[in-house]
């Protein structure tokens, strides 16, 4: 096995990985970025709507309002110190991106243009605020390209198309990772003083998802298998507007520009569910509303979707009803300029032209609020006392800071990447200076070699893609927008059976070693099954409804018993038969609540 030695190993080259690599490298650290995708193919590049920062370019805004919205949007499970760090650092982060060359849209007087997004308000919920900085509807693409260029300039070492499959631990320290060279099938070891996971989300656990094929939660699963806990996994966000059946995302920016949701009667139904912020209520609320409309028989043509309408005639009619000034009215050219990719997706995949017809949409699995628990410096923490795991860091969607609490506000994810990616990079640069090298254990990588041999040569009857489909379908029905004890218990049982098949009855078609995507996808399925199981176990355990976790049998938020984070870990050390323990509950940081009564949990009023 080839061994590579670099002080810091960053797993993943999306926004979080690149930002961490850039800052570790600028701090004098020798950095290697190991990524299963070519960096600019990372999912960050698919982000559309924007990145939030209280610049106040168009409306009255301040970081404290942004922090408040983040805490409230997260249904008070957000760690308030982290929300404040996010909001405070946002302004610098966006200006820094601009100085790196990111081509943001502009206001007529040359400032960074901003648009509305759900849950972002001025003066503690008084009115919606324009806070999302954007480059048309390609904001993530621009961030990714900009950061990759900066890393190249900084001479960061990239190992593209190397898939990390295990963490190496020696003397209770993280000392590196094991990776497969996808092109050759060979195993490589990356020996480091610090390892940062920035490997993105796990939306592929569900059938209808906005997430790319690669989002299989490898990093979170690899960490979980080492006995390190995952936090708040029951909170998974369904974005209300995915293209019907395909799940491809239609950015919330469409509603930010005035688009409205309509049911089969042509009613703007969000007026009933959230009278003040309507279509821009938080994503959990809008997803549930769509679900309820469909259940009540008001889906379009009796199907399980509704319409999203950005036709200027519709938008201007509602603007007039709301008494908005005529200067706000939009026309076809405006929609073409602000939402070019969305128009392109709909015209290409649906044959629907959004400036002429409404778009068919349904909720789509979108974002994991939970993940690998960290503190605000991206150090991984393992228990309710915030004990730090030496040498291990995480940032981006795979991490749980927890800045999104039970539900993330739109545009706060891209911001999280740059803010906490940067903090992680800086912390690593500082830490590695003091750290001694720890040797690799003598059996490094051996367990993974045999696991891959098992998958490659297993001669069962279950094809991995069929098992994956079965899991995704089940997760959609039983661990979706609404959950109950019954659906969740069934899910836990069914996942156990699926894992049994995975370990005893698998078969794959390609036994080769060169670009064996069949093999890699079969390994990824193991990660998805683990994360699906942890999600279902955590969701069954939490007997309340909060943010993205909606229990039909426990409809109320229960602050008395549940204003705590879930930490779940396996105590058996057996990957095939983990014994998941949820007896650790970490306290939510309520530091702002102690200073300001606005940050104290209240019943939500829309
Ligand atoms: C369609 C879509 C639109 C979105 N729009 C917005 C938006 O407008 N605003 C917003 O704030 N958020 C948005 N989000 C959310 C946000 O884009 C993501 O949460 C964020 O980009 C995740 O970034 P990341 O750096 O954590 O991971 P990613 O960008 O997903 O990158 C993951 C990286 O990890 C690597 N990797 C994964 N597994 C392995 C492995 N085993 N070995 C080696 N490398 C590995 C991959 O190669 C990749 O480089 C959107 C998400 C989607 C899906």
XYZ file of C-alpha atoms and ligand atoms in Angstrom:
659
model
C 0.000 0.000 0.000
C 1.305 3.403 -0.973
C 1.673 5.777 1.983
C 1.364 9.550 1.601
C 2.414 11.795 4.438
C 0.950 15.289 4.858
C 0.350 17.258 8.045
C -3.343 17.804 7.301
C -5.641 15.493 5.342
C -8.859 17.121 4.154
C -11.502 14.650 2.975
C -13.694 16.361 0.393
C -13.286 19.259 -2.005
C -16.658 21.023 -1.754
C -16.925 24.505 -0.285
C -16.055 23.368 3.253
C -13.060 21.231 2.253
C -11.593 23.881 -0.041
C -12.005 26.660 2.504
C -10.379 24.528 5.219
C -7.541 23.535 2.863
C -6.976 27.124 1.833
C -6.742 28.420 5.388
C -4.658 25.517 6.725
C -2.277 26.015 3.832
C -2.118 29.790 4.326
C -1.221 29.037 7.949
C 1.864 27.126 6.783
C 0.455 23.571 6.957
C 1.303 20.916 4.360
C -2.203 19.967 3.176
C -3.572 17.108 1.067
C -7.149 17.217 -0.200
C -8.488 13.731 -0.943
C -11.714 13.739 -2.952
C -13.775 11.060 -4.643
C -14.937 13.625 -7.201
C -12.955 16.071 -9.241
C -13.241 19.135 -6.925
C -15.429 21.309 -9.130
C -17.970 18.485 -9.470
C -18.764 18.663 -5.720
C -22.380 19.311 -4.776
C -21.597 22.823 -3.565
C -21.526 23.648 -7.285
C -25.238 22.818 -7.513
C -26.271 25.355 -4.872
C -28.451 27.941 -6.473
C -30.122 30.569 -4.352
C -27.488 32.361 -2.365
C -25.304 32.877 0.687
C -26.572 34.958 3.577
C -24.846 37.907 5.208
C -26.383 40.871 7.011
C -24.722 43.392 4.688
C -27.806 45.589 4.785
C -27.272 46.667 1.179
C -31.001 46.884 0.436
C -32.796 46.692 3.797
C -32.046 47.436 7.429
C -30.034 44.461 8.709
C -27.604 43.418 11.455
C -25.788 40.207 12.489
C -27.869 39.953 15.658
C -31.053 39.727 13.535
C -29.395 37.020 11.439
C -28.418 35.061 14.553
C -31.955 35.397 15.918
C -33.475 34.073 12.672
C -31.005 31.168 12.674
C -31.909 30.223 16.253
C -35.648 30.593 15.689
C -35.526 28.845 12.305
C -33.708 25.954 13.995
C -36.652 25.694 16.413
C -34.321 26.689 19.277
C -32.155 23.573 19.027
C -29.461 25.727 17.413
C -26.386 26.295 19.571
C -26.672 30.020 20.077
C -22.947 30.703 20.341
C -22.479 29.021 16.946
C -25.312 31.074 15.421
C -23.643 34.252 16.608
C -20.283 33.178 15.172
C -21.999 32.365 11.869
C -23.828 35.681 11.643
C -20.870 37.776 12.834
C -18.396 36.126 10.451
C -20.800 36.216 7.487
C -20.039 39.759 6.453
C -16.265 39.242 6.326
C -16.676 35.904 4.585
C -18.808 37.310 1.771
C -16.555 40.328 1.278
C -13.575 37.974 1.210
C -15.237 35.858 -1.494
C -15.899 39.029 -3.446
C -12.241 40.040 -3.178
C -11.202 36.559 -4.345
C -13.120 37.347 -7.529
C -16.582 35.872 -7.010
C -18.911 37.626 -9.497
C -21.908 38.496 -7.284
C -24.969 40.165 -8.864
C -24.962 43.918 -8.239
C -27.428 46.627 -7.237
C -27.674 49.613 -9.626
C -25.187 51.499 -7.428
C -22.629 48.674 -7.560
C -23.145 46.968 -4.190
C -23.644 43.192 -3.798
C -27.289 42.480 -4.639
C -29.395 40.580 -2.080
C -32.702 38.705 -2.243
C -35.313 37.425 0.210
C -35.227 33.884 1.570
C -37.521 32.097 3.986
C -37.115 32.922 7.672
C -34.628 35.789 7.174
C -36.053 38.897 8.811
C -35.189 42.362 9.999
C -35.497 43.539 13.600
C -36.305 40.195 15.232
C -39.006 38.954 12.904
C -40.559 42.306 12.001
C -40.420 41.934 8.197
C -38.637 39.821 5.581
C -35.178 41.110 4.765
C -33.063 40.876 1.607
C -30.011 39.020 2.974
C -29.074 36.360 0.374
C -26.090 37.422 -1.744
C -26.210 35.662 -5.089
C -24.655 35.208 -8.496
C -27.867 34.646 -10.535
C -29.012 31.132 -9.501
C -25.477 29.716 -9.670
C -24.069 30.950 -6.375
C -22.568 27.605 -5.294
C -20.947 27.085 -8.679
C -19.223 30.450 -8.369
C -18.093 29.754 -4.785
C -16.632 26.387 -5.755
C -14.764 27.723 -8.793
C -13.453 30.705 -6.838
C -12.162 28.598 -3.927
C -10.628 25.966 -6.211
C -8.691 28.657 -8.051
C -7.447 30.026 -4.736
C -6.295 26.557 -3.624
C -4.436 26.028 -6.905
C -2.767 29.405 -6.430
C -1.847 28.351 -2.892
C -0.348 25.073 -4.262
C -2.532 22.760 -2.174
C -1.953 19.058 -3.027
C -5.018 17.447 -4.614
C -5.726 13.713 -4.845
C -8.761 13.604 -7.118
C -10.907 10.483 -7.504
C -9.564 8.860 -4.358
C -12.380 7.572 -2.161
C -11.803 7.534 1.582
C -13.193 4.338 3.114
C -11.777 4.268 6.628
C -10.295 6.302 9.418
C -6.991 5.251 10.984
C -6.722 5.527 14.726
C -3.680 4.870 16.910
C -3.310 5.528 20.620
C -6.784 7.185 20.677
C -5.693 9.700 18.074
C -6.761 10.088 14.486
C -3.615 9.550 12.388
C -4.913 9.269 8.847
C -7.335 7.695 6.377
C -7.479 4.755 3.996
C -8.555 5.539 0.413
C -9.212 3.630 -2.791
C -7.803 5.011 -6.037
C -11.013 4.751 -8.079
C -9.067 4.599 -11.342
C -6.969 1.576 -10.394
C -8.697 -0.001 -7.395
C -5.482 0.259 -5.353
C -5.494 1.137 -1.661
C -3.575 4.172 -0.411
C -2.871 5.391 3.094
C -2.837 9.068 3.983
C -0.856 9.599 7.160
C -1.454 12.943 8.888
C -1.466 14.788 12.159
C -4.941 16.175 11.522
C -7.864 14.823 9.474
C -10.837 17.023 8.550
C -13.987 15.490 7.100
C -15.819 17.752 4.664
C -17.504 14.974 2.751
C -21.012 16.424 2.392
C -24.491 15.006 2.967
C -26.498 11.776 2.627
C -29.620 12.748 0.696
C -29.357 9.510 -1.279
C -30.956 7.694 1.671
C -34.293 8.898 0.175
C -35.924 8.235 -3.174
C -36.917 11.781 -4.118
C -33.901 13.972 -3.393
C -32.199 17.119 -4.584
C -28.835 15.552 -3.787
C -26.263 14.380 -6.334
C -25.561 10.643 -6.757
C -22.320 11.036 -4.833
C -24.029 12.197 -1.608
C -23.888 8.929 0.286
C -22.621 10.180 3.651
C -19.325 8.282 3.518
C -17.555 10.512 6.028
C -20.292 10.369 8.674
C -20.582 6.590 8.286
C -16.823 6.012 8.533
C -16.696 8.061 11.733
C -19.752 6.310 13.212
C -18.157 2.921 12.613
C -15.243 3.947 14.842
C -17.560 4.378 17.816
C -17.662 8.177 17.519
C -21.203 9.556 17.926
C -23.343 11.335 15.362
C -25.531 14.189 16.514
C -29.180 15.116 15.776
C -29.551 12.689 12.888
C -33.370 12.699 13.182
C -33.401 16.188 11.733
C -33.396 15.875 7.974
C -34.757 18.692 5.867
C -37.226 18.207 3.034
C -37.107 21.137 0.662
C -40.644 21.981 -0.447
C -39.906 22.569 -4.106
C -38.277 19.689 -5.941
C -39.302 18.982 -9.542
C -42.161 16.461 -9.409
C -40.856 12.878 -9.353
C -37.235 13.882 -10.173
C -36.472 15.777 -6.996
C -34.201 18.254 -8.801
C -34.204 21.419 -6.740
C -36.111 24.563 -7.649
C -34.425 27.160 -5.477
C -36.316 28.987 -2.751
C -34.967 32.034 -4.621
C -37.976 31.584 -6.952
C -40.270 32.403 -4.046
C -37.752 35.031 -2.897
C -38.334 36.770 -6.239
C -42.122 36.615 -5.727
C -43.086 33.097 -6.909
C -46.130 31.542 -5.196
C -47.380 28.015 -4.461
C -50.857 27.171 -5.736
C -53.080 24.117 -5.221
C -55.511 22.500 -7.682
C -58.083 25.232 -6.942
C -55.557 27.921 -7.786
C -55.438 29.000 -4.109
C -52.298 30.480 -2.616
C -52.583 27.981 0.218
C -49.621 29.250 2.254
C -51.836 32.217 3.237
C -53.676 29.758 5.477
C -50.615 28.017 6.967
C -48.381 31.049 7.533
C -50.452 34.243 7.167
C -47.581 36.679 7.657
C -44.626 35.197 5.725
C -46.731 32.913 3.484
C -44.638 31.159 0.812
C -41.455 32.156 2.606
C -42.213 30.324 5.848
C -39.443 27.956 6.889
C -38.961 24.839 4.779
C -40.411 22.335 7.242
C -43.627 24.365 7.437
C -43.998 24.683 3.659
C -43.181 20.987 3.057
C -45.826 19.912 5.560
C -48.342 22.323 4.025
C -47.827 20.796 0.563
C -48.186 17.338 2.064
C -51.419 18.358 3.826
C -52.864 19.950 0.671
C -52.207 16.751 -1.266
C -53.727 14.643 1.547
C -56.831 16.859 1.457
C -57.217 16.094 -2.260
C -55.996 19.461 -3.466
C -52.900 18.210 -5.333
C -52.822 19.084 -9.033
C -55.058 16.701 -11.002
C -55.278 14.484 -7.916
C -51.513 13.857 -7.942
C -49.040 14.405 -5.119
C -47.698 17.733 -6.322
C -48.647 21.420 -6.352
C -47.748 24.327 -8.627
C -44.981 26.872 -8.174
C -45.822 29.940 -10.223
C -43.259 32.616 -11.166
C -45.148 33.935 -14.185
C -44.897 37.741 -13.982
C -48.696 38.100 -14.432
C -49.304 35.942 -11.316
C -46.495 37.479 -9.249
C -47.529 41.066 -10.047
C -51.170 40.280 -9.181
C -50.110 39.190 -5.678
C -47.676 42.113 -5.363
C -50.611 44.439 -6.128
C -52.766 42.693 -3.486
C -49.984 43.148 -0.955
C -49.682 46.831 -1.851
C -46.076 46.512 -3.031
C -44.817 49.500 -5.089
C -44.935 49.150 -8.881
C -41.149 49.402 -8.966
C -41.108 45.859 -7.470
C -43.134 44.388 -10.352
C -41.295 41.883 -12.514
C -41.331 40.968 -16.207
C -40.133 38.030 -18.341
C -36.681 39.542 -18.852
C -36.187 39.863 -15.084
C -37.059 36.186 -14.501
C -34.699 35.147 -17.314
C -31.883 37.185 -15.780
C -32.377 36.141 -12.142
C -33.215 32.440 -12.581
C -31.522 31.234 -15.786
C -30.609 27.746 -14.543
C -34.074 27.070 -13.118
C -35.677 27.999 -16.436
C -33.176 25.762 -18.181
C -33.869 22.757 -15.888
C -37.638 23.042 -16.359
C -37.429 23.522 -20.110
C -34.970 20.609 -20.488
C -36.314 18.037 -18.018
C -40.035 18.856 -17.996
C -40.750 20.639 -21.255
C -42.310 23.335 -19.056
C -41.462 27.002 -19.597
C -41.775 28.745 -16.189
C -42.380 32.196 -17.685
C -45.448 30.759 -19.437
C -46.658 27.916 -17.171
C -46.400 26.969 -13.489
C -43.880 24.308 -12.373
C -45.020 21.002 -10.800
C -43.253 20.602 -7.436
C -43.201 18.281 -4.402
C -41.027 18.072 -1.251
C -37.588 16.588 -1.884
C -34.998 15.264 0.612
C -32.421 18.002 0.794
C -30.188 18.596 3.785
C -28.905 16.860 6.929
C -28.966 19.166 9.941
C -27.189 16.505 12.004
C -23.814 14.911 11.480
C -20.407 14.626 13.104
C -20.564 16.742 16.290
C -18.089 19.611 16.454
C -17.393 22.751 18.429
C -17.127 26.173 16.751
C -13.521 25.476 15.711
C -14.501 22.343 13.748
C -12.916 20.013 16.331
C -14.907 16.788 16.664
C -16.467 16.359 20.107
C -17.591 13.014 21.439
C -19.752 13.527 24.492
C -22.051 15.841 26.383
C -19.034 17.431 28.053
C -17.641 18.523 24.707
C -14.545 16.259 24.953
C -12.414 16.800 21.826
C -11.238 13.811 19.768
C -7.512 14.407 19.093
C -6.616 14.967 15.460
C -10.193 14.787 14.128
C -12.112 17.722 12.631
C -15.248 18.150 10.509
C -16.906 20.988 8.594
C -19.713 21.585 6.124
C -22.827 19.475 5.726
C -21.281 16.361 7.254
C -20.629 18.266 10.482
C -23.109 19.327 13.160
C -21.851 22.518 14.803
C -24.919 22.826 15.557
C -25.740 25.995 13.746
C -28.954 24.845 12.064
C -30.571 23.187 15.070
C -33.693 21.292 14.034
C -34.111 23.033 10.694
C -31.778 25.012 8.449
C -32.664 28.352 6.903
C -31.963 28.680 3.192
C -28.553 30.257 2.346
C -27.106 29.395 5.768
C -25.425 26.213 4.451
C -23.131 27.930 1.976
C -22.328 30.391 4.724
C -21.542 27.562 7.136
C -19.031 26.126 4.645
C -17.022 29.283 4.387
C -17.265 30.329 8.040
C -16.581 26.972 9.698
C -14.343 25.651 6.885
C -12.167 28.699 7.466
C -12.202 28.321 11.254
C -11.319 24.621 10.898
C -8.420 25.416 8.557
C -7.077 28.053 10.927
C -7.403 25.750 13.947
C -5.564 22.946 12.150
C -2.748 25.295 11.149
C -2.387 26.291 14.801
C -2.701 22.738 16.195
C -0.301 20.892 13.882
C 2.514 23.200 14.932
C 2.273 21.766 18.452
C 1.478 18.161 17.534
C 4.037 15.369 17.324
C 3.663 12.714 14.620
C 2.001 9.507 15.816
C 2.945 6.317 13.961
C 0.519 4.380 11.815
C -0.663 1.110 13.371
C 0.931 -1.920 11.692
C -2.392 -3.213 10.317
C -3.499 0.111 8.778
C -5.831 -0.480 5.838
C -5.961 -4.267 6.193
C -9.574 -4.457 7.413
C -10.742 -2.435 4.426
C -8.843 -4.588 1.973
C -10.737 -7.622 3.228
C -14.089 -5.794 3.283
C -13.646 -4.819 -0.366
C -12.649 -8.366 -1.214
C -15.841 -9.588 0.454
C -18.013 -7.195 -1.578
C -16.187 -7.894 -4.840
C -16.456 -11.656 -4.565
C -19.749 -12.106 -2.736
C -22.052 -14.409 -4.639
C -25.474 -13.801 -3.142
C -28.708 -12.903 -4.890
C -29.199 -9.276 -3.803
C -28.000 -6.651 -6.286
C -26.816 -3.545 -4.521
C -28.800 -1.135 -6.703
C -32.022 -3.046 -6.010
C -31.388 -2.986 -2.274
C -30.605 0.728 -2.472
C -33.878 1.404 -4.275
C -35.791 -0.567 -1.659
C -34.170 1.378 1.164
C -34.787 4.750 -0.532
C -38.432 3.943 -1.132
C -38.938 2.774 2.452
C -37.197 5.868 3.892
C -39.458 8.140 1.831
C -42.592 6.455 3.204
C -41.552 5.778 6.787
C -38.873 8.327 7.713
C -40.108 11.226 5.561
C -41.924 14.521 6.119
C -44.237 12.934 8.745
C -43.298 10.102 11.124
C -45.029 7.999 13.803
C -43.878 5.380 16.276
C -45.351 2.733 14.000
C -43.614 3.842 10.777
C -40.312 4.419 12.579
C -40.306 1.064 14.379
C -41.043 -0.649 11.070
C -38.218 1.309 9.451
C -35.736 0.230 12.141
C -36.731 -3.427 11.698
C -36.660 -3.297 7.903
C -33.261 -1.633 7.914
C -31.902 -4.416 10.122
C -33.154 -6.954 7.576
C -31.680 -4.965 4.694
C -28.321 -4.831 6.463
C -28.486 -8.565 6.974
C -28.927 -8.976 3.199
C -26.119 -6.516 2.596
C -23.674 -8.531 4.686
C -24.770 -12.034 3.689
C -26.460 -12.015 0.302
C -24.894 -9.286 -1.851
C -23.782 -9.655 -5.441
C -22.163 -7.263 -7.888
C -21.593 -7.667 -11.618
C -18.139 -6.136 -12.083
C -15.246 -8.016 -10.476
C -12.554 -5.832 -12.056
C -10.444 -3.149 -10.419
C -10.373 -0.300 -12.949
C -13.088 2.322 -12.371
C -15.249 -0.296 -10.719
C -18.216 1.939 -9.922
C -20.320 -1.136 -9.192
C -17.992 -1.959 -6.306
C -17.741 1.607 -5.015
C -21.519 2.039 -5.124
C -21.988 -1.217 -3.229
C -19.615 0.069 -0.539
C -21.514 3.397 -0.464
C -24.764 1.503 0.058
C -23.314 0.210 3.336
C -22.803 3.837 4.433
C -26.341 4.796 3.421
C -27.816 1.858 5.329
C -25.895 2.842 8.473
C -27.001 6.457 8.255
C -30.617 5.495 7.463
C -30.619 3.268 10.524
C -29.169 5.940 12.806
C -31.704 8.449 11.438
C -34.630 6.103 12.118
C -33.335 5.128 15.581
C -32.854 8.800 16.567
C -36.266 9.771 15.159
C -38.011 6.982 17.053
C -36.333 8.100 20.237
C -37.414 11.757 20.023
C -41.040 11.884 21.157
C -41.832 15.458 20.101
C -42.101 17.487 16.891
C -39.435 20.097 16.230
C -38.208 21.647 12.980
C -37.580 19.007 10.347
C -38.654 16.176 12.678
C -42.434 15.934 12.615
C -44.101 13.211 14.668
C -47.784 12.679 13.911
C -48.158 11.006 17.299
C -46.318 13.742 19.241
C -47.358 16.918 17.483
C -46.072 19.436 20.041
C -42.607 20.758 20.646
C -41.601 19.712 24.154
C -38.920 22.058 25.501
C -39.097 20.644 28.977
C -37.833 17.230 27.938
C -36.321 17.706 24.516
C -34.351 20.932 24.375
C -31.287 18.681 24.013
C -29.170 17.291 21.205
C -29.249 13.584 20.432
C -25.889 11.825 20.418
C -26.012 8.297 19.052
C -23.119 5.874 18.886
C -22.535 2.173 18.511
C -21.158 0.538 21.625
C -20.682 -2.945 20.163
C -17.839 -2.048 17.805
C -19.483 -4.440 15.340
C -20.257 -2.763 12.021
C -22.643 -5.500 10.939
C -24.591 -5.593 14.198
C -24.172 -2.250 15.879
C -25.850 -1.687 19.190
C -26.867 1.941 18.916
C -26.974 3.829 22.189
C -28.827 7.100 22.602
C -28.319 7.608 26.265
C -26.205 10.694 25.830
C -27.974 13.996 25.460
C -25.925 17.071 24.941
C -27.234 20.372 26.258
C -28.123 23.068 23.777
C -26.019 26.212 24.163
C -28.477 28.938 25.179
C -25.914 31.676 25.784
C -27.841 34.365 23.899
C -31.068 33.454 25.698
C -29.299 34.278 28.928
C -28.528 37.758 27.657
C -31.611 38.585 25.622
C -35.170 37.409 26.111
C -35.721 37.331 22.340
C -33.594 34.203 22.157
C -35.682 32.289 24.664
C -37.724 29.421 23.149
C -41.325 30.390 22.538
C -44.266 28.761 20.822
C -43.806 29.577 17.177
C -46.201 32.099 15.663
C -46.119 32.778 11.926
C -29.355 21.345 -5.341
C -28.888 22.029 -4.097
C -29.001 23.398 -3.965
C -28.561 24.041 -2.812
N -28.670 25.406 -2.726
C -28.184 26.042 -1.631
C -28.200 27.467 -1.549
O -28.617 28.177 -2.448
N -27.703 28.041 -0.434
C -27.208 27.315 0.597
O -26.767 27.901 1.575
N -27.165 25.968 0.527
C -27.634 25.322 -0.564
N -27.580 23.946 -0.618
C -26.883 23.203 0.449
C -25.385 23.319 0.264
O -25.084 23.512 -1.079
C -24.646 22.076 0.759
O -25.021 21.781 2.063
C -23.146 22.316 0.721
O -22.749 22.727 -0.566
C -22.333 21.110 1.140
O -20.970 21.424 0.979
P -19.813 20.520 1.550
O -18.541 21.225 1.283
O -20.130 20.130 2.933
O -19.925 19.192 0.679
P -20.074 18.931 -0.904
O -20.043 20.177 -1.703
O -21.227 18.023 -1.064
O -18.753 18.166 -1.237
C -18.466 16.893 -0.695
C -17.055 16.549 -1.070
O -16.683 15.377 -0.380
C -16.074 14.483 -1.261
N -16.317 13.136 -0.741
C -17.464 12.568 -0.321
N -17.253 11.317 0.106
C -15.930 11.093 -0.028
C -15.085 9.991 0.229
N -15.560 8.860 0.711
N -13.781 10.098 -0.042
C -13.264 11.250 -0.558
N -14.022 12.322 -0.824
C -15.333 12.242 -0.564
C -16.691 14.741 -2.601
O -15.805 14.366 -3.625
C -16.865 16.265 -2.553
O -15.701 16.904 -2.976
C -28.004 23.284 -1.765
C -27.879 21.910 -1.888
C -28.344 21.285 -3.029
C -28.225 19.778 -3.102
